[in-house]
XYZ file of C-alpha atoms in Angstrom:
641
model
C 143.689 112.322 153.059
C 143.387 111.863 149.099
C 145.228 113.334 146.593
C 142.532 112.951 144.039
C 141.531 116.596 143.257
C 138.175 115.491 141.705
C 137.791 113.586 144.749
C 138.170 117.333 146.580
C 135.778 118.964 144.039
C 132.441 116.705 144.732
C 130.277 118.150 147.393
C 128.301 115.929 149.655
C 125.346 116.824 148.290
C 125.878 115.237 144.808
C 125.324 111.810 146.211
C 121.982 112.790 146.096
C 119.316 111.369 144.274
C 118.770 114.982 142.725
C 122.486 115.222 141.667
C 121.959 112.681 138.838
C 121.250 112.951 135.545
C 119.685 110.070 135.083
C 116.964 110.934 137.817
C 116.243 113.891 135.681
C 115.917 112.012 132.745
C 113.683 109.828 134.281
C 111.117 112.769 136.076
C 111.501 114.624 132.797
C 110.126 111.682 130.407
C 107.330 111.258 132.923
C 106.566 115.003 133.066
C 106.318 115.685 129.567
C 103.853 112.262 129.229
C 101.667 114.362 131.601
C 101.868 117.036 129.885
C 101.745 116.195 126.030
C 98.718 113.228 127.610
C 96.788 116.620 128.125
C 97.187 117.664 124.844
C 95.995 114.458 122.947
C 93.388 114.172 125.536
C 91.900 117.530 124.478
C 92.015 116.466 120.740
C 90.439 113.284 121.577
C 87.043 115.029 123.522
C 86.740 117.927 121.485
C 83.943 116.306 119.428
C 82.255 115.727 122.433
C 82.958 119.035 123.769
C 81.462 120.415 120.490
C 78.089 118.657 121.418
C 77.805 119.125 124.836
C 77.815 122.760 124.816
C 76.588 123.360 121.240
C 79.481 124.525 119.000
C 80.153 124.615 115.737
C 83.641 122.367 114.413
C 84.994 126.304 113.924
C 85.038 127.683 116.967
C 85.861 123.552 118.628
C 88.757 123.832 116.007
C 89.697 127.368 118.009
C 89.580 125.794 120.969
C 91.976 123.032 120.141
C 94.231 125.156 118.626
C 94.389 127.849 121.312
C 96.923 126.565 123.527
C 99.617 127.219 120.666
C 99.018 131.759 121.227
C 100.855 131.341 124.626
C 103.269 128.793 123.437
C 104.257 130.725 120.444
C 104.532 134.594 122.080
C 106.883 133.237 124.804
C 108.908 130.498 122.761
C 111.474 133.300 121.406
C 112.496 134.097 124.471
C 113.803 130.453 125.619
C 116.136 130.578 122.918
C 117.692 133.970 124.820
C 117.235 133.049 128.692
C 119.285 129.684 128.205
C 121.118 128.617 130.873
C 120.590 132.636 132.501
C 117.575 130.498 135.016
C 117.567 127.798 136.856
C 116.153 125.738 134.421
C 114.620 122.778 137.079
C 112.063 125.353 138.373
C 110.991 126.613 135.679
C 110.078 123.477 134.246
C 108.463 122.967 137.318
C 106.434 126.182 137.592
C 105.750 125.730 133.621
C 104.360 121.981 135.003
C 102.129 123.668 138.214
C 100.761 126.080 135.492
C 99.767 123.604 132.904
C 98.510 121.866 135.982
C 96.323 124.861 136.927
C 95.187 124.627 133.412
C 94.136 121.310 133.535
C 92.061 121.664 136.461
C 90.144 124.650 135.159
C 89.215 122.870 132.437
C 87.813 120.181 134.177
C 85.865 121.888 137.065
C 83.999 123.748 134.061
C 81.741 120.562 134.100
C 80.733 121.276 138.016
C 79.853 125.162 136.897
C 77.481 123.871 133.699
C 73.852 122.738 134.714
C 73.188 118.932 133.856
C 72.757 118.065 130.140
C 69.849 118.216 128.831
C 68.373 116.088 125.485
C 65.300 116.244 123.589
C 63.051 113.784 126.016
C 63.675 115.873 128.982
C 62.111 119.108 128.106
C 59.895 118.225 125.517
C 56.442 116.811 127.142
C 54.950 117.044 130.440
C 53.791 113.489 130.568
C 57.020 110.998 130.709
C 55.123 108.001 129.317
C 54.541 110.111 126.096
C 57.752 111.949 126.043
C 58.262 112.493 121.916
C 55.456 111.222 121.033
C 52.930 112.458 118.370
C 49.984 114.463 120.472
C 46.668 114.979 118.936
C 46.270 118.374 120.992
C 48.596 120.167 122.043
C 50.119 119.005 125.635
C 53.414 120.330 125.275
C 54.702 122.216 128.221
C 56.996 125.350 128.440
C 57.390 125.948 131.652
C 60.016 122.925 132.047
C 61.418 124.367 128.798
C 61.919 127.910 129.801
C 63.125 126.972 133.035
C 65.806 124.818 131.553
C 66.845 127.895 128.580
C 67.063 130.147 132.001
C 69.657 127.971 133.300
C 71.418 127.842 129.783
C 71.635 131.411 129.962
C 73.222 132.416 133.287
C 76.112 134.045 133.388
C 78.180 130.878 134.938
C 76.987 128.795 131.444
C 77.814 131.535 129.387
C 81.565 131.566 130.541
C 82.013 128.152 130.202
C 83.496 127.994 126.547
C 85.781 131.062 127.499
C 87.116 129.341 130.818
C 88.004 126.409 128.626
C 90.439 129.111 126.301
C 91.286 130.336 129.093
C 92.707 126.633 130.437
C 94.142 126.299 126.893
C 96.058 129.565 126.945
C 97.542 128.920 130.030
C 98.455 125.340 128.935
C 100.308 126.714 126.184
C 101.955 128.979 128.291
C 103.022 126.021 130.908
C 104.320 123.780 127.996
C 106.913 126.838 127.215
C 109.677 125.853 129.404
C 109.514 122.034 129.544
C 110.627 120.533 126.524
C 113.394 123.338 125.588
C 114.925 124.092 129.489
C 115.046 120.245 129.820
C 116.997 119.097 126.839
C 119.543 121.823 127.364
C 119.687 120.989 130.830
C 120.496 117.242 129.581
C 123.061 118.506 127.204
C 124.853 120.156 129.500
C 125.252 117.811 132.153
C 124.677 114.090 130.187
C 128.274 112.538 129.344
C 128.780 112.700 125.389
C 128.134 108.891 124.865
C 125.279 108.761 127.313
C 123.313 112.446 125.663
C 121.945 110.959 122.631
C 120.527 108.078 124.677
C 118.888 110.366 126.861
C 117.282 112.278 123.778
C 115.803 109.837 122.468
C 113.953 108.898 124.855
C 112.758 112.267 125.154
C 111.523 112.167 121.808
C 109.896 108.489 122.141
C 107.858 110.521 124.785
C 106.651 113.617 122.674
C 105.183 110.685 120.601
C 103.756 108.090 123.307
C 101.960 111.179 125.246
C 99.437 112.046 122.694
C 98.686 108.343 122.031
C 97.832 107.588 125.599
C 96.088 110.910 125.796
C 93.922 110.041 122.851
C 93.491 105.662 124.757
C 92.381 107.911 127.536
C 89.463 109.880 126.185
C 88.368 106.892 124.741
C 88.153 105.043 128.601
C 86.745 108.006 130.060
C 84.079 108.902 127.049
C 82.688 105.270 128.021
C 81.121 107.076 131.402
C 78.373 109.636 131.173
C 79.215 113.108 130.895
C 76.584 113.876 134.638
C 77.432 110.281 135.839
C 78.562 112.374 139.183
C 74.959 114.092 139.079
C 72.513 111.342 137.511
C 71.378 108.342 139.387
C 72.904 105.231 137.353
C 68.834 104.247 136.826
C 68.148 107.144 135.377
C 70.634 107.547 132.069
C 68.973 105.818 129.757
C 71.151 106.878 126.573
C 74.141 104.498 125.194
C 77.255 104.762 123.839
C 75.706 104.435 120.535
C 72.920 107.272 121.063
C 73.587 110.289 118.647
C 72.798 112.114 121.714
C 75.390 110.327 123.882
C 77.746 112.907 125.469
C 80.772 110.920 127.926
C 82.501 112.294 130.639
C 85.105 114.231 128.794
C 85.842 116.582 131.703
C 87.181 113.522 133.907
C 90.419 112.777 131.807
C 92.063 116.849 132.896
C 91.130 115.997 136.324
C 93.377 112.782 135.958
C 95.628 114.717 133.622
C 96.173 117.602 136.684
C 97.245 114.807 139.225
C 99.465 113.424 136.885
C 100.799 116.866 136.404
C 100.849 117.982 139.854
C 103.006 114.765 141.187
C 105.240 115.138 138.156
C 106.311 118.924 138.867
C 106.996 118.431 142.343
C 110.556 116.444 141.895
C 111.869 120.013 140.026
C 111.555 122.079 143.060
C 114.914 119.652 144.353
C 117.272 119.591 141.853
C 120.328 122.070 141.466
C 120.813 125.134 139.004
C 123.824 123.445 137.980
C 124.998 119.900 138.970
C 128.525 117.686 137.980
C 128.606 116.615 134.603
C 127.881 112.795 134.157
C 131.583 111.138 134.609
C 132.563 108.653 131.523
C 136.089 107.215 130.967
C 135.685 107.281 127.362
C 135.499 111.196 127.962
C 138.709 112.821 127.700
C 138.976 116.552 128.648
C 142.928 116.925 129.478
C 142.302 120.459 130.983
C 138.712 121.118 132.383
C 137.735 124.423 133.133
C 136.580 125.665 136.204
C 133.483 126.546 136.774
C 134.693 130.202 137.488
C 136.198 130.174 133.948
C 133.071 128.637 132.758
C 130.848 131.039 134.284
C 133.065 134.107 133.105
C 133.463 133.038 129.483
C 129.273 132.386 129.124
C 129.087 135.853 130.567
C 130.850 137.487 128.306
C 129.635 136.021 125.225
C 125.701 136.286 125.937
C 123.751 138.971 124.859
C 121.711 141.412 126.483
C 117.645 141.063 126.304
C 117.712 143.842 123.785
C 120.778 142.811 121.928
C 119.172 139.680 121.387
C 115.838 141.135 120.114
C 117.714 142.998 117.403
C 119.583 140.112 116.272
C 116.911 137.768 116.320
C 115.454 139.435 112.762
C 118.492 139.768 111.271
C 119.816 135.847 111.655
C 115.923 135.068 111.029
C 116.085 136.432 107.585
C 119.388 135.156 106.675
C 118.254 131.660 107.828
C 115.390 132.317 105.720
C 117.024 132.751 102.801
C 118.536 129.932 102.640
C 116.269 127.629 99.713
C 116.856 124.587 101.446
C 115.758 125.370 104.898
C 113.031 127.294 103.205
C 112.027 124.664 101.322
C 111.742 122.163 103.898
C 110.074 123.993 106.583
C 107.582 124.927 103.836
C 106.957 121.006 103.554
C 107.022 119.984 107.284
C 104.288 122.866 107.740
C 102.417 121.798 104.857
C 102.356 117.993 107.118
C 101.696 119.817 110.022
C 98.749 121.565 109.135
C 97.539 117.858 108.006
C 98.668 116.089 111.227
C 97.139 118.917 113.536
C 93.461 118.806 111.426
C 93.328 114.708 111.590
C 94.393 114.437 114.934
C 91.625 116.675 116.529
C 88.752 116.172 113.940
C 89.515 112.368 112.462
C 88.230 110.188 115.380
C 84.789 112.862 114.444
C 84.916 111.402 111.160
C 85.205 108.001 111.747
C 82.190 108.571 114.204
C 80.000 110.459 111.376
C 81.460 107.837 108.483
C 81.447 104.641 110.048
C 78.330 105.368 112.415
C 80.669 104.198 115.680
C 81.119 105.547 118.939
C 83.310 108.366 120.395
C 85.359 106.295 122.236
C 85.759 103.596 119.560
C 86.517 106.490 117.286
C 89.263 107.624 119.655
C 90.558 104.336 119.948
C 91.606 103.555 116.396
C 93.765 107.061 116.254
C 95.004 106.490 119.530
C 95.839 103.064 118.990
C 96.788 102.910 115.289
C 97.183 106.354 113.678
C 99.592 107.062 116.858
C 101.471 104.170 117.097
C 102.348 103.512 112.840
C 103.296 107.544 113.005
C 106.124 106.607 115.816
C 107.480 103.673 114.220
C 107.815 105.356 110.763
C 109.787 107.776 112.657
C 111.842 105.442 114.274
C 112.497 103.758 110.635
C 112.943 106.724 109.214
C 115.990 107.399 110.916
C 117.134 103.992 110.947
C 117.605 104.497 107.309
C 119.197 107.259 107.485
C 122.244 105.764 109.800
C 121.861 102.552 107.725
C 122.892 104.301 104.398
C 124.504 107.365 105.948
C 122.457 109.570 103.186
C 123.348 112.885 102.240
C 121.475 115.981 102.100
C 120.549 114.712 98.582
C 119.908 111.246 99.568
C 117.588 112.513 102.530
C 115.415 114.907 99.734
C 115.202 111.852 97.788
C 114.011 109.889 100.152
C 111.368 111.969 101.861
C 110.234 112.870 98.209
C 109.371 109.243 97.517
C 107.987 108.664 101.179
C 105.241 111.489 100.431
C 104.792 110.461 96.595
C 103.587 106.576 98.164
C 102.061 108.805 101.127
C 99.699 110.363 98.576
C 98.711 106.910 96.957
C 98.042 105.147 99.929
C 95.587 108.146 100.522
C 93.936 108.654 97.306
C 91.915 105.289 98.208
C 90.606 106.855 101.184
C 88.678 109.181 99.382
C 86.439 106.833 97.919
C 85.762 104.413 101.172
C 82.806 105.951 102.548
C 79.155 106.151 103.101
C 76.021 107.880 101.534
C 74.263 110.233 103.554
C 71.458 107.942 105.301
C 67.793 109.297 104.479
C 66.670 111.664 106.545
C 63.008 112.847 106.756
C 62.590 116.483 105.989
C 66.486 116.874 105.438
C 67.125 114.663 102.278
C 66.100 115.440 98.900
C 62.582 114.211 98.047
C 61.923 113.278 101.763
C 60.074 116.533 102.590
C 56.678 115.374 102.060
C 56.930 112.786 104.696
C 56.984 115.603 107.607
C 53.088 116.188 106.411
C 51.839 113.387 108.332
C 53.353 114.775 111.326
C 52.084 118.764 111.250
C 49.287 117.887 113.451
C 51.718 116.670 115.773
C 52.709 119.786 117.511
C 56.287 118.543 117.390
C 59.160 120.914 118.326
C 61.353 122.383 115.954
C 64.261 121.775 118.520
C 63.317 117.698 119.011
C 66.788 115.620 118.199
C 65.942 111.887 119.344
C 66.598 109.761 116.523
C 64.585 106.888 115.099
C 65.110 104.602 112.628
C 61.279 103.691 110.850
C 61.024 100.185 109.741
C 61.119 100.986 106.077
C 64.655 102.182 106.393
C 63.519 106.025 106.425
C 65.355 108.313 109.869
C 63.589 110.385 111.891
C 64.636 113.078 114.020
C 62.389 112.094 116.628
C 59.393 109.651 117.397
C 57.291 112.810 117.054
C 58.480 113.397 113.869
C 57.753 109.982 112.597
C 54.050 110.681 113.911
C 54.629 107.495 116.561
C 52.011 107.646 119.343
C 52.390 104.704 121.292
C 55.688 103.010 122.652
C 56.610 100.003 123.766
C 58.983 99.056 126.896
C 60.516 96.386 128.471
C 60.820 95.457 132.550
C 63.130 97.958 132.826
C 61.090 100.866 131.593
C 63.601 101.140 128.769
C 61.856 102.116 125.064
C 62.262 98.767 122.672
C 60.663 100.470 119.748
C 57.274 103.000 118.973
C 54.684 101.948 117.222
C 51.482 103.180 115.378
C 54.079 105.508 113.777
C 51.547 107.760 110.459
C 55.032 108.534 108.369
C 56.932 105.268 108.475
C 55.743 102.849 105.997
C 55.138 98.901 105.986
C 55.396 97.858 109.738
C 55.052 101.441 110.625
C 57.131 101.106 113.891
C 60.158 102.483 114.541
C 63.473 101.545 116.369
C 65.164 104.002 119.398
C 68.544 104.622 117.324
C 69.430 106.037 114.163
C 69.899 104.167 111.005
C 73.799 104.694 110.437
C 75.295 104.828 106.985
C 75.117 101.429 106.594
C 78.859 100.659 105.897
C 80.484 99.918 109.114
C 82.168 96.354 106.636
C 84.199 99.655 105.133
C 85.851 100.457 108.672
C 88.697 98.122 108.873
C 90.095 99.001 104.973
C 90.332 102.350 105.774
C 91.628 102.398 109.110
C 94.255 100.090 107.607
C 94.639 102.754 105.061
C 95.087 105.371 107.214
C 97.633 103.422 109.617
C 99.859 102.827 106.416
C 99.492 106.629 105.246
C 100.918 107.724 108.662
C 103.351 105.337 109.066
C 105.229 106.183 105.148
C 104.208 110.450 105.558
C 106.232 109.919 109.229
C 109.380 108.432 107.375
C 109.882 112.224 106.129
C 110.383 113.225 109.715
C 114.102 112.345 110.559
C 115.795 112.863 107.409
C 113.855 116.594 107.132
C 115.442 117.503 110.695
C 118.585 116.382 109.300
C 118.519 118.745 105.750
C 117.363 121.868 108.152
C 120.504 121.226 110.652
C 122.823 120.578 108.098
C 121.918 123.309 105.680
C 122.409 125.661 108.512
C 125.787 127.600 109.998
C 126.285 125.801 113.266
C 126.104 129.105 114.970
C 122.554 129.712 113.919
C 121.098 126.098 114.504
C 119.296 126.988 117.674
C 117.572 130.022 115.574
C 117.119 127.968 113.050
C 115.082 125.255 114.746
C 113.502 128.105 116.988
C 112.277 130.079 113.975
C 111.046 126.618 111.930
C 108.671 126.027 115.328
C 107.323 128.943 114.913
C 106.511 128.959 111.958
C 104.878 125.537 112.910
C 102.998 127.212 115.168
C 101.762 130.415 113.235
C 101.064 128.956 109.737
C 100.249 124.596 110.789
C 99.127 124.162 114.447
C 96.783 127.265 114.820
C 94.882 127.830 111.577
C 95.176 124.491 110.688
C 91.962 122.945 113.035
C 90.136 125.788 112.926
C 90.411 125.641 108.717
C 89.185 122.191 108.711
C 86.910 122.930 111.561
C 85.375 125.217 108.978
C 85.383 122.835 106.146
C 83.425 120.569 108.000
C 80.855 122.675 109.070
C 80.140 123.565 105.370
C 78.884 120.040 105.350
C 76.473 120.346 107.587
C 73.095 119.624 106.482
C 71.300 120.222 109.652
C 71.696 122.589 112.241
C 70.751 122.001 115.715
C 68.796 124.287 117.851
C 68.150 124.886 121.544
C 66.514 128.014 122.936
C 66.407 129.637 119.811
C 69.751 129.360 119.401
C 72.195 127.483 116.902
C 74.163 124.632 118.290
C 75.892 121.761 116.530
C 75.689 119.763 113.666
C 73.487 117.239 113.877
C 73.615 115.684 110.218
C 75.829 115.813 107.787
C 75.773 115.373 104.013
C 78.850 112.399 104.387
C 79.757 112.427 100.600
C 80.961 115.934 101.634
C 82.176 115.367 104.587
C 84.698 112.900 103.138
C 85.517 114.138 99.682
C 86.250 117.779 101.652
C 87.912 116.440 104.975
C 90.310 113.787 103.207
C 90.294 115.783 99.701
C 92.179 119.111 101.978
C 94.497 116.141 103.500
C 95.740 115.124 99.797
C 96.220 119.104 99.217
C 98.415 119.750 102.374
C 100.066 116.726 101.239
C 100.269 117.337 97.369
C 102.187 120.596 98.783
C 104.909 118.987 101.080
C 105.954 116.742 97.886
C 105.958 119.572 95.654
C 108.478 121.925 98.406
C 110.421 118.471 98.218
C 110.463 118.334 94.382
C 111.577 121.910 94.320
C 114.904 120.911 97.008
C 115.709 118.308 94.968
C 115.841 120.731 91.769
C 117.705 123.197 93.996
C 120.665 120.594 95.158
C 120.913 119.677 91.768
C 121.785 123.328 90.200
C 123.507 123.742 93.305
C 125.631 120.590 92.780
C 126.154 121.785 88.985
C 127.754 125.288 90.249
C 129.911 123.653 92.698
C 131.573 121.388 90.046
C 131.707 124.248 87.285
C 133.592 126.431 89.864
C 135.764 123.107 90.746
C 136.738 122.464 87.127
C 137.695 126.221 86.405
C 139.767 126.680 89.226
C 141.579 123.273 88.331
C 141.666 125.056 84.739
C 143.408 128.025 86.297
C 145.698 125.755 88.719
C 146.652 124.487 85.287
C 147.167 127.152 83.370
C 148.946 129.070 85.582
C 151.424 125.452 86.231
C 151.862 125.960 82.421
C 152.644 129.586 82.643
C 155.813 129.027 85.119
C 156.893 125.791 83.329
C 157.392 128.512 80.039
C 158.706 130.877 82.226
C 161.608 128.237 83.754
């Protein structure tokens, strides 16, 4: 027998592996890597997405942006359930969910009919696929066969399935991230909690980077590798017709989801709070008294509803917290437009591939975001800074944030000449009108005097040359391309790839000094704040992140960009994606709306620093009057004696 009561109070059951915190901690960080992997994932592919199924940058913006409607309906009400749930399996049906998600997104590629380019529906005769025909050989029945299968009801779902997979995704994410840090709270030792947090928060920042490293390995495959003989794709990486396997990567993603939910079916409702000697609590509560005391101070559902307005608006009107929320949505309308649509401008800028594209934000942008974090708040513990200090500090950080991405604006490309799209190039399509080329040919070739062609047809070529594997090495006898008059199977590019490494280096260093705002702004909003509205406070500033950054912001620049568009694709007599753009204003638009959202954070920063200051001023007016009176009134009784 022991006399230990603690010894009494620990079942048998908490020897188990899902009695410890640090378990938790452990399935937890690998869940939400799944989980937030999914979401860079679908940033990363939603270019391609855009192509293969013919959208415009608005409605792929929509798309990427969808997942935040669930998310931000049900958010409100995690702040009121709490502890009222057992927490574990809700974070693991949240998990199953966004795995169900996941998968639906993927299988979409098995419902869509094979992709289809130019060559393939074009001509009759493969050997003079694109070419320029004298008399008019040009087939439809291939053609309407293939806009029959474009229009069945199964292809015709396929971008609402893939909202459908976002909304639910949103919905899945609801419970992870907010259930499992309280959950950590509660049962993490004091000196072991922060620990444990962190490396929560080193995970909301590693997922999206090895989402975004993912599409760029699985982009590398062919989009119908599954349903195209290896012999048979003949396109590259490099093709502007090249569509990769984008659907693979939520397949992977599901798994990953799938085995990651399944440890949260196991652990308790409530489990022993992590033992540490350094903790001192001379008379614990039992957890009777605990359970009595919660009960009587939470709210009913409706109770809660009614409050939530009130304590929104008085949070609300507090200038500080206004002020900063203002400027960390102003940065996250930036962050959530570059991170789906900048590897897509790299691509169009630099003339590079998808997956290289993806690459360089995955493994730069990413990375230099995280560890400006990290610094960030390494400064902020180095020099213990006030509220003032922090405002100071993330106004400077946005004021070197904006000149690091002024130069930005001017590294870029011209607009490569295009025949029948650029100015003065419209005459050169003559030579071709006896072609019988169709309006919907996109198979790019570059002529040999420099001039691009949107196909071989189009460049009045009418003879090809291949190589012992069938593949095209260039056409030849081509009536609109001058000198040589043969053309190359590839487009010209903007013919500035040298300008590639200065401005990914620019935009490495302009993440890394924006994310150096990020601590010390978390900081201002939880210290400006009563401690009894905190968890309001930080509810209320994500959704406002939600509702004014994460879910116009892609579909605004989505819309941007497509103003740039200078040709329009077509298939079936429909309007599909870009397939040139004017690049001057793709760049001076895309990175000029950056330096506004950015231009607006420093100004709400400005504005707190004014604020502090007149709020300083007041505090030491009132100070030196009531000294005044404590004076005054010492001189008064001093007479009086």
């Amino acid at each position: 027998m022991t006399s230990d009561p603690r010894s009494l109070r620990v079942p048998a059951r908490s020897r188990s592996l899902f009695n410890s915190i640090k378990f938790f901690v452990f399935c937890h960080s690998l869940l939400q890597l799944a989980q937030l992997l999914v979401s860079g994932y679908m940033k990363s592919s939603i270019s391609t997405i855009e192509r293969r199924y013919g959208l415009s940058s608005q409605k792929s913006g929509l798309l990427a942006s969808f997942n935040e409607v669930g998310n931000t309906i049900l958010i409100i009400f995690v702040s009121f359930f709490g502890s009222r749930v057992h927490r574990p399996r809700y974070i693991g049906a949240g998990a199953l969910l966004a795995c169900l998600a996941s998968l639906l997104m993927g299988v979409t590629h098995f419902m869509s009919e094979p992709y289809h380019y130019t060559k393939s529906i074009i001509a009759s005769n493969e050997k003079s696929a694109n070419l320029c025909q004298s008399e008019s050989s040009v087939t439809t029945s291939s053609y309407n066969q293939t806009c029959l299968k474009q229009e069945t009801p199964a292809q015709q779902g396929i971008y609402p399935m893939l909202l459908l997979g976002q909304l639910l995704l949103g919905v899945g994410a609801v419970p992870i991230q907010p259930f499992g840090i309280s959950y950590i709270d509660d049962y993490a030792s004091k000196r072991n909690s922060p620990l444990y947090l962190g490396i929560l928060l080193a995970m909301t920042s590693i997922g999206p980077a090895f989402g975004f490293i993912t599409g760029a390995l699985m982009l590398r495959f062919y989009v119908d590798f599954d349903k195209v003989p290896k012999e048979e794709i003949e396109l590259d990486t490099k093709d502007l017709r090249w569509v990769g396997a984008w659907w693979l990567g939520f397949l992977v993603a599901s798994c990953l989801l799938f085995l990651t939910a399944l440890p949260y079916l196991f652990f308790p409702r409530n489990m022993l709070k992590e033992e540490d000697p350094e903790d001192i609590d001379p008379e614990p509560e039992s957890k009777e008294q605990q359970q009595q005391t919660d009960t009587r101070q939470e709210p009913t559902l409706i109770q809660f509803l009614k409050s939530f307005p009130k304590i929104a608006l008085r949070t609300l009107r507090n200038p500080i917290y206004l002020l900063v929320v203002l400027a960390l949505v102003n940065l996250s309308a930036l962050l959530s437009g570059l991170a789906t649509f900048m590897a897509k401008f790299i691509e169009k800028q630099f003339s590079q591939s998808a997956s290289f594209s993806t690459m360089m934000i995955g493994g730069v942008g990413i990375p230099m975001a995280v560890l400006g974090t990290v610094l960030g708040g390494a400064l902020m513990r180095r020099f213990n800074l006030s509220v003032n200090g922090a405002s100071k500090l993330c106004t400077i950080a946005i004021l070197l944030c904006i000149l690091t991405a002024l130069p930005m604006l001017f590294l870029g490309c011209r607009t490569q000449n295009i025949a029948g799209v650029s100015n003065n190039s419209y005459d050169l399509l003559q030579c071709s009108s006896n072609c019988h080329c169709s309006e919907e040919a996109f198979n790019p070739v570059c002529g040999s005097d420099g001039m691009e062609f949107r196909s071989p047809c189009h460049a009045g070529c009418q003879s090809v040359e291949t190589d012992n594997f069938s593949k095209v090495v260039k056409y030849t006898e081509c009536r609109c391309v001058g000198g040589l008059s043969f053309a190359l199977p590839r487009s010209c590019g903007s013919g500035c790839e040298h300008l590639l490494l200065p401005f990914v280096v620019l935009l490495g260093l302009t993440a890394f000094i924006a994310a150096f705002s990020q601590t010390p702004s978390c900081m201002m909003i939880l210290r400006e704040v009563p401690p009894e509205d905190k968890s309001f406070a930080v509810g209320v500033q994500y959704m406002l992140f939600r509702v004014l950054a994460f879910m116009p912001g892609p579909v605004l620049y989505g819309s941007v960009i497509d103003t740039t568009c200078i040709l329009w694709g077509k298939k079936c007599g429909k309007q599909t994606s870009c397939q040139y753009y004017n690049l001057e204003r793709f760049r001076s638009r895309f990175l000029g709306l950056q330096v506004v959202f950015v231009c607006g954070g420093l100004l709400c920063y400005l504005l707190t620093i004014v604020v502090l200051r007149k709020r300083d001023r007041y505090q030491e007016s009132d100070y030196q009057m009531v000294n005044q009176k404590i004076s005054e009134n010492g001189k008064e009784k001093e007479l009086i004696t």
